[in-house]
Short mmCIF file of C-alpha atoms in Angstrom, two decimals:
data_model
loop_
_atom_site.label_atom_id
_atom_site.label_comp_id
_atom_site.label_asym_id
_atom_site.label_seq_id
_atom_site.Cartn_x
_atom_site.Cartn_y
_atom_site.Cartn_z
CA MET P 1 -14.66 15.05 34.82
CA ALA P 2 -11.42 15.85 33.00
CA GLY P 3 -10.96 14.31 29.59
CA PRO P 4 -7.92 12.39 28.36
CA PRO P 5 -4.66 14.18 27.54
CA PRO P 6 -4.78 15.95 24.15
CA ALA P 7 -2.56 13.44 22.31
CA VAL P 8 -4.61 10.51 23.60
CA ALA P 9 -7.82 12.25 22.52
CA VAL P 10 -6.42 12.86 19.02
CA VAL P 11 -5.57 9.18 18.48
CA ARG P 12 -8.92 7.97 19.86
CA HIS P 13 -10.80 10.41 17.64
CA ALA P 14 -8.82 9.21 14.61
CA VAL P 15 -10.05 5.61 15.05
CA ARG P 16 -13.60 6.28 16.26
CA LEU P 17 -15.59 6.64 13.03
CA GLY P 18 -13.66 4.02 11.09
CA LEU P 19 -14.11 1.45 13.82
CA ARG P 20 -17.87 1.93 13.68
CA ARG P 21 -18.10 1.70 9.89
CA SER P 22 -18.14 -2.08 10.09
CA ASP P 23 -18.97 -4.71 12.68
CA ARG P 24 -16.20 -6.89 11.29
CA PRO P 25 -13.54 -7.77 13.92
CA VAL P 26 -10.28 -5.82 13.85
CA LEU P 27 -6.76 -7.16 14.36
CA VAL P 28 -4.12 -4.53 15.12
CA ALA P 29 -0.72 -5.25 13.58
CA CYS P 30 1.54 -4.31 16.49
CA SER P 31 5.33 -4.29 16.47
CA GLY P 32 5.63 -2.79 19.94
CA GLY P 33 6.58 0.59 18.47
CA ALA P 34 4.87 3.83 19.49
CA ASP P 35 2.58 4.07 16.45
CA SER P 36 1.09 0.58 16.70
CA VAL P 37 0.92 0.62 20.51
CA ALA P 38 -0.95 3.95 20.49
CA LEU P 39 -3.28 2.53 17.84
CA ALA P 40 -3.93 -0.63 19.87
CA SER P 41 -4.67 1.39 22.99
CA ALA P 42 -7.09 3.71 21.19
CA LEU P 43 -8.92 0.83 19.54
CA ALA P 44 -9.16 -1.06 22.82
CA PHE P 45 -10.76 2.00 24.44
CA GLU P 46 -13.16 2.77 21.56
CA ALA P 47 -14.20 -0.88 21.13
CA ARG P 48 -16.10 -0.70 24.43
CA ASP P 49 -18.72 1.64 22.98
CA ALA P 50 -18.48 0.55 19.34
CA GLY P 51 -19.37 -3.06 20.06
CA VAL P 52 -16.62 -4.27 17.72
CA ARG P 53 -14.21 -7.00 18.73
CA VAL P 54 -10.57 -5.88 18.60
CA GLY P 55 -7.58 -8.20 18.78
CA GLY P 56 -3.91 -7.94 17.92
CA VAL P 57 -1.15 -9.62 15.94
CA THR P 58 2.56 -9.30 16.58
CA VAL P 59 5.04 -10.88 14.17
CA ASP P 60 8.43 -12.23 15.20
CA HIS P 61 10.78 -12.13 12.21
CA GLY P 62 13.62 -13.80 14.10
CA LEU P 63 16.13 -11.37 12.61
CA GLN P 64 17.34 -9.62 15.76
CA PRO P 65 18.65 -10.94 19.09
CA GLY P 66 15.85 -11.26 21.61
CA SER P 67 13.11 -11.06 18.99
CA ALA P 68 11.09 -13.89 20.55
CA ALA P 69 11.13 -12.21 23.97
CA ARG P 70 10.16 -8.92 22.33
CA ALA P 71 7.19 -10.56 20.59
CA ASP P 72 6.09 -12.14 23.88
CA ALA P 73 6.30 -8.77 25.67
CA THR P 74 4.26 -7.10 22.95
CA ALA P 75 1.63 -9.83 23.12
CA GLN P 76 1.41 -9.39 26.89
CA LEU P 77 0.99 -5.65 26.45
CA LEU P 78 -1.87 -6.17 24.01
CA ARG P 79 -3.59 -8.58 26.38
CA GLY P 80 -3.18 -6.05 29.16
CA LEU P 81 -4.99 -3.48 27.02
CA GLY P 82 -7.90 -5.90 26.76
CA LEU P 83 -7.42 -7.02 23.16
CA ASP P 84 -8.73 -10.47 22.24
CA PRO P 85 -7.56 -12.57 20.53
CA VAL P 86 -3.86 -11.77 20.67
CA LEU P 87 -1.68 -13.70 18.23
CA SER P 88 2.11 -13.98 18.28
CA VAL P 89 3.33 -15.35 14.96
CA ARG P 90 6.88 -16.48 14.13
CA VAL P 91 7.74 -16.23 10.43
CA GLN P 92 10.56 -17.47 8.24
CA VAL P 93 12.11 -14.57 6.35
CA GLY P 94 13.59 -15.29 2.93
CA ASP P 95 16.18 -13.23 1.09
CA ASP P 96 14.34 -11.98 -2.01
CA GLY P 97 14.79 -8.25 -2.48
CA GLY P 98 16.99 -7.76 0.58
CA PRO P 99 16.21 -8.08 4.30
CA GLU P 100 13.70 -5.21 4.52
CA ALA P 101 11.59 -6.35 1.56
CA ALA P 102 11.80 -10.01 2.59
CA ALA P 103 10.69 -9.20 6.15
CA ARG P 104 7.81 -7.11 4.82
CA ALA P 105 6.68 -9.94 2.53
CA ALA P 106 6.79 -12.50 5.37
CA ARG P 107 4.90 -10.14 7.67
CA TYR P 108 2.28 -9.42 5.03
CA ALA P 109 1.67 -13.13 4.46
CA ALA P 110 1.29 -13.70 8.21
CA LEU P 111 -1.22 -10.87 8.53
CA VAL P 112 -3.23 -12.15 5.55
CA ARG P 113 -3.46 -15.58 7.17
CA ALA P 114 -4.48 -14.14 10.53
CA ALA P 115 -7.16 -11.96 8.94
CA GLY P 116 -8.55 -14.91 7.00
CA GLU P 117 -8.66 -17.19 10.03
CA HIS P 118 -10.53 -14.63 12.13
CA GLY P 119 -12.63 -12.92 9.44
CA ALA P 120 -10.98 -9.64 10.44
CA ARG P 121 -9.71 -6.44 8.93
CA ILE P 122 -6.13 -5.44 9.73
CA ALA P 123 -5.43 -2.07 11.38
CA LEU P 124 -2.02 -0.58 10.60
CA GLY P 125 -0.29 2.23 12.48
CA HIS P 126 1.07 4.34 9.62
CA THR P 127 1.11 8.05 10.49
CA LEU P 128 1.12 11.30 8.53
CA ASP P 129 4.92 11.27 8.67
CA ASP P 130 4.99 7.77 7.12
CA GLN P 131 2.73 9.12 4.38
CA ALA P 132 5.13 11.99 3.67
CA GLU P 133 8.05 9.58 3.43
CA THR P 134 6.07 7.34 1.06
CA VAL P 135 5.31 10.30 -1.22
CA LEU P 136 8.98 11.26 -1.35
CA LEU P 137 9.98 7.67 -2.11
CA GLY P 138 7.45 7.59 -4.96
CA LEU P 139 8.80 10.85 -6.37
CA GLY P 140 12.39 9.65 -6.16
CA ARG P 141 11.67 6.31 -7.80
CA GLY P 142 9.56 7.77 -10.59
CA SER P 143 7.12 4.91 -10.13
CA GLY P 144 4.00 6.72 -11.26
CA PRO P 145 1.22 8.86 -9.80
CA ARG P 146 -0.30 6.08 -7.69
CA SER P 147 2.99 5.80 -5.80
CA VAL P 148 3.12 9.57 -5.27
CA ALA P 149 -0.51 9.45 -4.09
CA GLY P 150 0.73 7.49 -1.11
CA MET P 151 -1.18 5.14 1.14
CA VAL P 152 -4.97 5.07 1.42
CA GLU P 153 -6.90 4.81 4.66
CA GLU P 154 -8.88 1.78 3.53
CA ARG P 155 -8.16 -0.72 0.78
CA THR P 156 -8.74 -4.40 0.15
CA ALA P 157 -5.93 -6.64 -1.10
CA ASP P 158 -5.72 -10.43 -1.16
CA GLY P 159 -9.24 -10.53 0.24
CA VAL P 160 -8.22 -8.59 3.37
CA PRO P 161 -9.45 -5.10 4.32
CA TRP P 162 -6.43 -2.99 5.37
CA TRP P 163 -7.20 0.04 7.52
CA ARG P 164 -4.82 2.91 8.33
CA PRO P 165 -6.71 5.27 10.65
CA LEU P 166 -3.68 7.34 11.74
CA LEU P 167 -2.66 8.79 8.37
CA GLY P 168 -3.75 12.22 9.59
CA VAL P 169 -1.89 11.99 12.91
CA ARG P 170 1.72 13.07 13.44
CA ARG P 171 4.32 10.60 14.68
CA ALA P 172 5.13 12.86 17.64
CA THR P 173 1.48 12.78 18.68
CA VAL P 174 1.27 8.98 18.85
CA ARG P 175 4.49 8.84 20.86
CA GLN P 176 3.12 11.44 23.26
CA ALA P 177 -0.09 9.42 23.58
CA CYS P 178 1.97 6.43 24.71
CA THR P 179 3.89 8.55 27.20
CA ASP P 180 0.70 10.04 28.61
CA GLN P 181 -0.73 6.57 29.21
CA GLY P 182 2.46 5.08 30.59
CA LEU P 183 2.65 2.56 27.76
CA PRO P 184 6.07 1.02 27.08
CA VAL P 185 7.27 1.26 23.48
CA TRP P 186 10.09 -0.44 21.60
CA ASP P 187 12.27 1.54 19.21
CA ASP P 188 13.38 -0.85 16.49
CA PRO P 189 17.10 -0.24 15.77
CA TRP P 190 16.39 -0.80 12.07
CA ASN P 191 14.38 2.43 12.17
CA ALA P 192 17.58 4.34 12.95
CA ASP P 193 19.88 2.51 10.53
CA PRO P 194 20.98 4.86 7.70
CA ALA P 195 21.52 1.83 5.45
CA TYR P 196 17.78 2.05 4.73
CA THR P 197 16.55 4.75 2.36
CA ARG P 198 13.41 5.50 4.36
CA VAL P 199 15.51 6.14 7.48
CA ARG P 200 17.65 8.68 5.65
CA LEU P 201 14.54 10.39 4.32
CA ARG P 202 13.25 10.61 7.89
CA ALA P 203 16.49 11.72 9.51
CA GLU P 204 18.11 13.83 6.79
CA VAL P 205 15.88 14.77 3.85
CA LEU P 206 12.65 15.79 5.58
CA PRO P 207 14.41 17.90 8.26
CA LEU P 208 16.36 19.67 5.49
CA LEU P 209 13.17 20.32 3.54
CA GLU P 210 11.55 21.67 6.70
CA GLN P 211 14.50 24.01 7.17
CA VAL P 212 14.65 25.20 3.55
CA LEU P 213 10.90 25.55 2.99
CA GLY P 214 10.04 26.97 6.38
CA GLY P 215 8.16 24.07 7.95
CA GLY P 216 4.95 22.22 7.29
CA VAL P 217 6.48 19.93 4.66
CA ALA P 218 5.09 16.62 5.93
CA PRO P 219 1.46 17.86 6.10
CA ALA P 220 1.89 19.49 2.67
CA LEU P 221 3.10 16.22 1.15
CA ALA P 222 0.18 14.36 2.73
CA ARG P 223 -2.28 16.94 1.33
CA THR P 224 -0.72 16.61 -2.11
CA ALA P 225 -1.15 12.83 -1.94
CA ALA P 226 -4.82 13.21 -0.97
CA LEU P 227 -5.54 15.64 -3.82
CA LEU P 228 -3.77 13.42 -6.32
CA ARG P 229 -5.73 10.37 -5.14
CA GLU P 230 -8.99 12.20 -5.84
CA ASP P 231 -7.92 12.89 -9.43
CA LEU P 232 -6.65 9.36 -9.95
CA ASP P 233 -9.85 7.83 -8.56
CA ALA P 234 -11.92 9.96 -10.96
CA LEU P 235 -9.76 8.89 -13.92
CA ASP P 236 -10.01 5.24 -12.91
CA GLU P 237 -13.80 5.49 -12.77
CA LEU P 238 -13.92 7.06 -16.24
CA ALA P 239 -11.56 4.39 -17.57
CA GLY P 240 -13.73 1.63 -16.16
CA ALA P 241 -16.77 3.05 -17.93
CA ARG P 242 -14.93 3.35 -21.26
CA LEU P 243 -13.59 -0.20 -20.96
CA ALA P 244 -17.11 -1.51 -20.45
CA GLU P 245 -18.24 0.38 -23.57
CA LEU P 246 -15.37 -0.72 -25.83
CA LEU P 247 -14.84 -4.33 -24.77
CA VAL P 248 -16.26 -6.80 -27.30
CA ASP P 249 -15.52 -10.53 -27.21
CA GLY P 250 -12.53 -9.92 -24.98
CA GLY P 251 -10.83 -7.51 -27.41
CA LEU P 252 -10.62 -3.75 -27.92
CA PRO P 253 -11.08 -1.67 -31.10
CA ALA P 254 -7.82 0.12 -31.87
CA GLY P 255 -9.30 3.19 -33.56
CA PRO P 256 -11.66 4.47 -30.83
CA LEU P 257 -9.18 3.54 -28.11
CA ALA P 258 -6.35 5.47 -29.79
CA GLN P 259 -8.48 8.64 -29.76
CA LEU P 260 -8.73 8.74 -25.97
CA PRO P 261 -6.46 11.08 -23.96
CA ASP P 262 -3.21 9.42 -22.90
CA ALA P 263 -4.03 9.07 -19.20
CA LEU P 264 -7.47 7.63 -19.90
CA ARG P 265 -6.31 5.30 -22.70
CA ARG P 266 -3.56 3.74 -20.60
CA ARG P 267 -5.95 3.19 -17.74
CA VAL P 268 -8.34 1.40 -20.08
CA LEU P 269 -5.48 -0.82 -21.23
CA ARG P 270 -4.37 -1.50 -17.66
CA GLY P 271 -7.91 -2.41 -16.62
CA TRP P 272 -8.29 -4.70 -19.62
CA LEU P 273 -5.05 -6.57 -18.93
CA ARG P 274 -5.66 -6.88 -15.20
CA ARG P 275 -9.19 -8.10 -15.77
CA ALA P 276 -7.70 -10.82 -17.99
CA GLY P 277 -5.42 -11.88 -15.12
CA VAL P 278 -2.06 -10.66 -16.46
CA PRO P 279 0.26 -10.83 -13.39
CA ASP P 280 2.89 -8.32 -12.30
CA LEU P 281 1.90 -5.72 -14.89
CA GLN P 282 4.43 -2.87 -14.93
CA ALA P 283 4.59 0.49 -16.69
CA VAL P 284 7.08 -0.79 -19.26
CA HIS P 285 4.62 -3.48 -20.39
CA LEU P 286 1.82 -0.94 -20.59
CA ARG P 287 3.90 1.39 -22.75
CA ALA P 288 4.69 -1.42 -25.15
CA VAL P 289 0.99 -2.30 -25.54
CA ASP P 290 0.11 1.39 -25.90
CA ALA P 291 2.59 1.63 -28.78
CA LEU P 292 0.32 -0.74 -30.74
CA LEU P 293 -2.17 2.13 -30.73
CA THR P 294 -0.07 5.29 -30.84
CA ARG P 295 2.98 4.15 -32.84
CA TRP P 296 1.49 1.46 -35.04
CA ARG P 297 3.84 0.34 -37.84
CA GLY P 298 2.73 -3.24 -38.26
CA GLN P 299 4.75 -4.54 -35.32
CA GLY P 300 4.02 -7.97 -33.90
CA ARG P 301 3.02 -9.35 -30.57
CA VAL P 302 3.97 -7.66 -27.30
CA ASP P 303 4.91 -10.23 -24.67
CA LEU P 304 3.59 -9.82 -21.14
CA PRO P 305 4.29 -11.46 -17.76
CA GLY P 306 2.82 -14.91 -17.32
CA GLY P 307 3.28 -15.86 -20.96
CA ALA P 308 0.40 -13.76 -22.31
CA GLY P 309 0.70 -11.32 -25.18
CA VAL P 310 -1.18 -8.63 -27.07
CA LEU P 311 -1.47 -8.57 -30.84
CA ARG P 312 -3.01 -5.93 -33.11
CA SER P 313 -4.84 -7.46 -36.03
CA SER P 314 -7.66 -6.22 -38.27
CA GLY P 315 -7.96 -3.02 -36.23
CA ARG P 316 -8.35 -4.80 -32.89
CA LEU P 317 -6.21 -5.55 -29.87
CA THR P 318 -6.43 -9.20 -28.88
CA LEU P 319 -5.02 -10.83 -25.77
CA LEU P 320 -3.30 -14.15 -26.47
CA SER P 321 -2.30 -16.87 -24.04
CA GLY P 322 1.22 -18.25 -23.92
CA ALA P 323 0.13 -21.26 -25.98
CA ALA P 324 -1.00 -18.95 -28.79
CA ARG P 325 2.42 -17.30 -29.18
CA PRO P 326 3.35 -16.87 -32.87
CA ALA P 327 7.12 -17.32 -32.95
CA GLU P 328 7.55 -14.99 -35.91
CA HIS P 329 5.78 -12.08 -34.18
CA ARG P 330 7.68 -11.37 -31.00
CA ALA P 331 8.26 -7.96 -29.47
CA ALA P 332 9.66 -9.06 -26.14
CA VAL P 333 9.73 -6.67 -23.21
CA ASP P 334 12.72 -7.23 -20.97
CA HIS P 335 13.20 -4.37 -18.51
CA PRO P 336 13.49 -4.13 -14.73
CA ALA P 337 10.19 -4.05 -12.90
CA GLU P 338 9.27 -0.82 -11.16
CA PRO P 339 9.06 -0.80 -7.33
CA PRO P 340 5.74 -2.14 -6.03
CA GLU P 341 3.61 -0.42 -3.46
CA GLU P 342 4.63 -1.35 0.07
CA PRO P 343 1.71 -3.47 1.30
CA CYS P 344 2.10 -3.38 5.08
CA PRO P 345 4.18 -1.84 7.87
#
């Protein structure tokens, strides 16, 4: 018996092991585009042998003419593939951060709710080409090594497991898989609008890099991200161990902490502040706290988001709540926040 077409086989193989790693139900986030439709089809096929329930979620942002009909058509497609349950969710998109960021935030919130209601993990259709674009965006924004390290296959955020099984699969392959199976796909006009930076990277920058560097740029960027993630994960593990060693009564000794290498010291500080619940911590805040160790000249409190602050006193760093703010010791940090990681498709 002949097997499936090569592109179909590639996508099914990409989801096979990850689907079996957990018996938790899966909800595919499906826009109707080629990547998410190919993912839904592969998961529907593999679910038969894996014994894992697979459903789907499509989100109607209400931002384009005919969006409700498009969401209904996508939901029907998912049901036709055998997914269950299939959810079609209409969201209200705000205006914070522009239309793209606002739509992403509304979509993310809808997916978090759906995952919570069904005890599911969310499968996302990001491909190797999406990974390459993410790495380039991180480089261009200068938003730190974690941004350049790109997206990870599995991560948990807001209590939801997010799974990206197609990060090693090319965009052309998932489109071919849809063609081979006769699956209809929708090409979102926003994905061809040069007003969006990611679209220009896709249509202009990456093709130029391919031409200048002789091809293979997208896989090379994805490999670079994977190698960088390995290093960052190792540093984070070392930082966690040092934080556990140094933390006493909620504070940190300045002397031993200052002796650590820069990358390790800043990770210890970041872990300390995040463990204490400091929200929206950005690199500019971290640098200001680090200056209490590396450029100590008797300066006062460093203010942090949420009203908290860090003060160096008697050779220790202490985290203070907003209520404990000494008015005479303010070193306010007032700089633009760096771009956050994009949380969902």
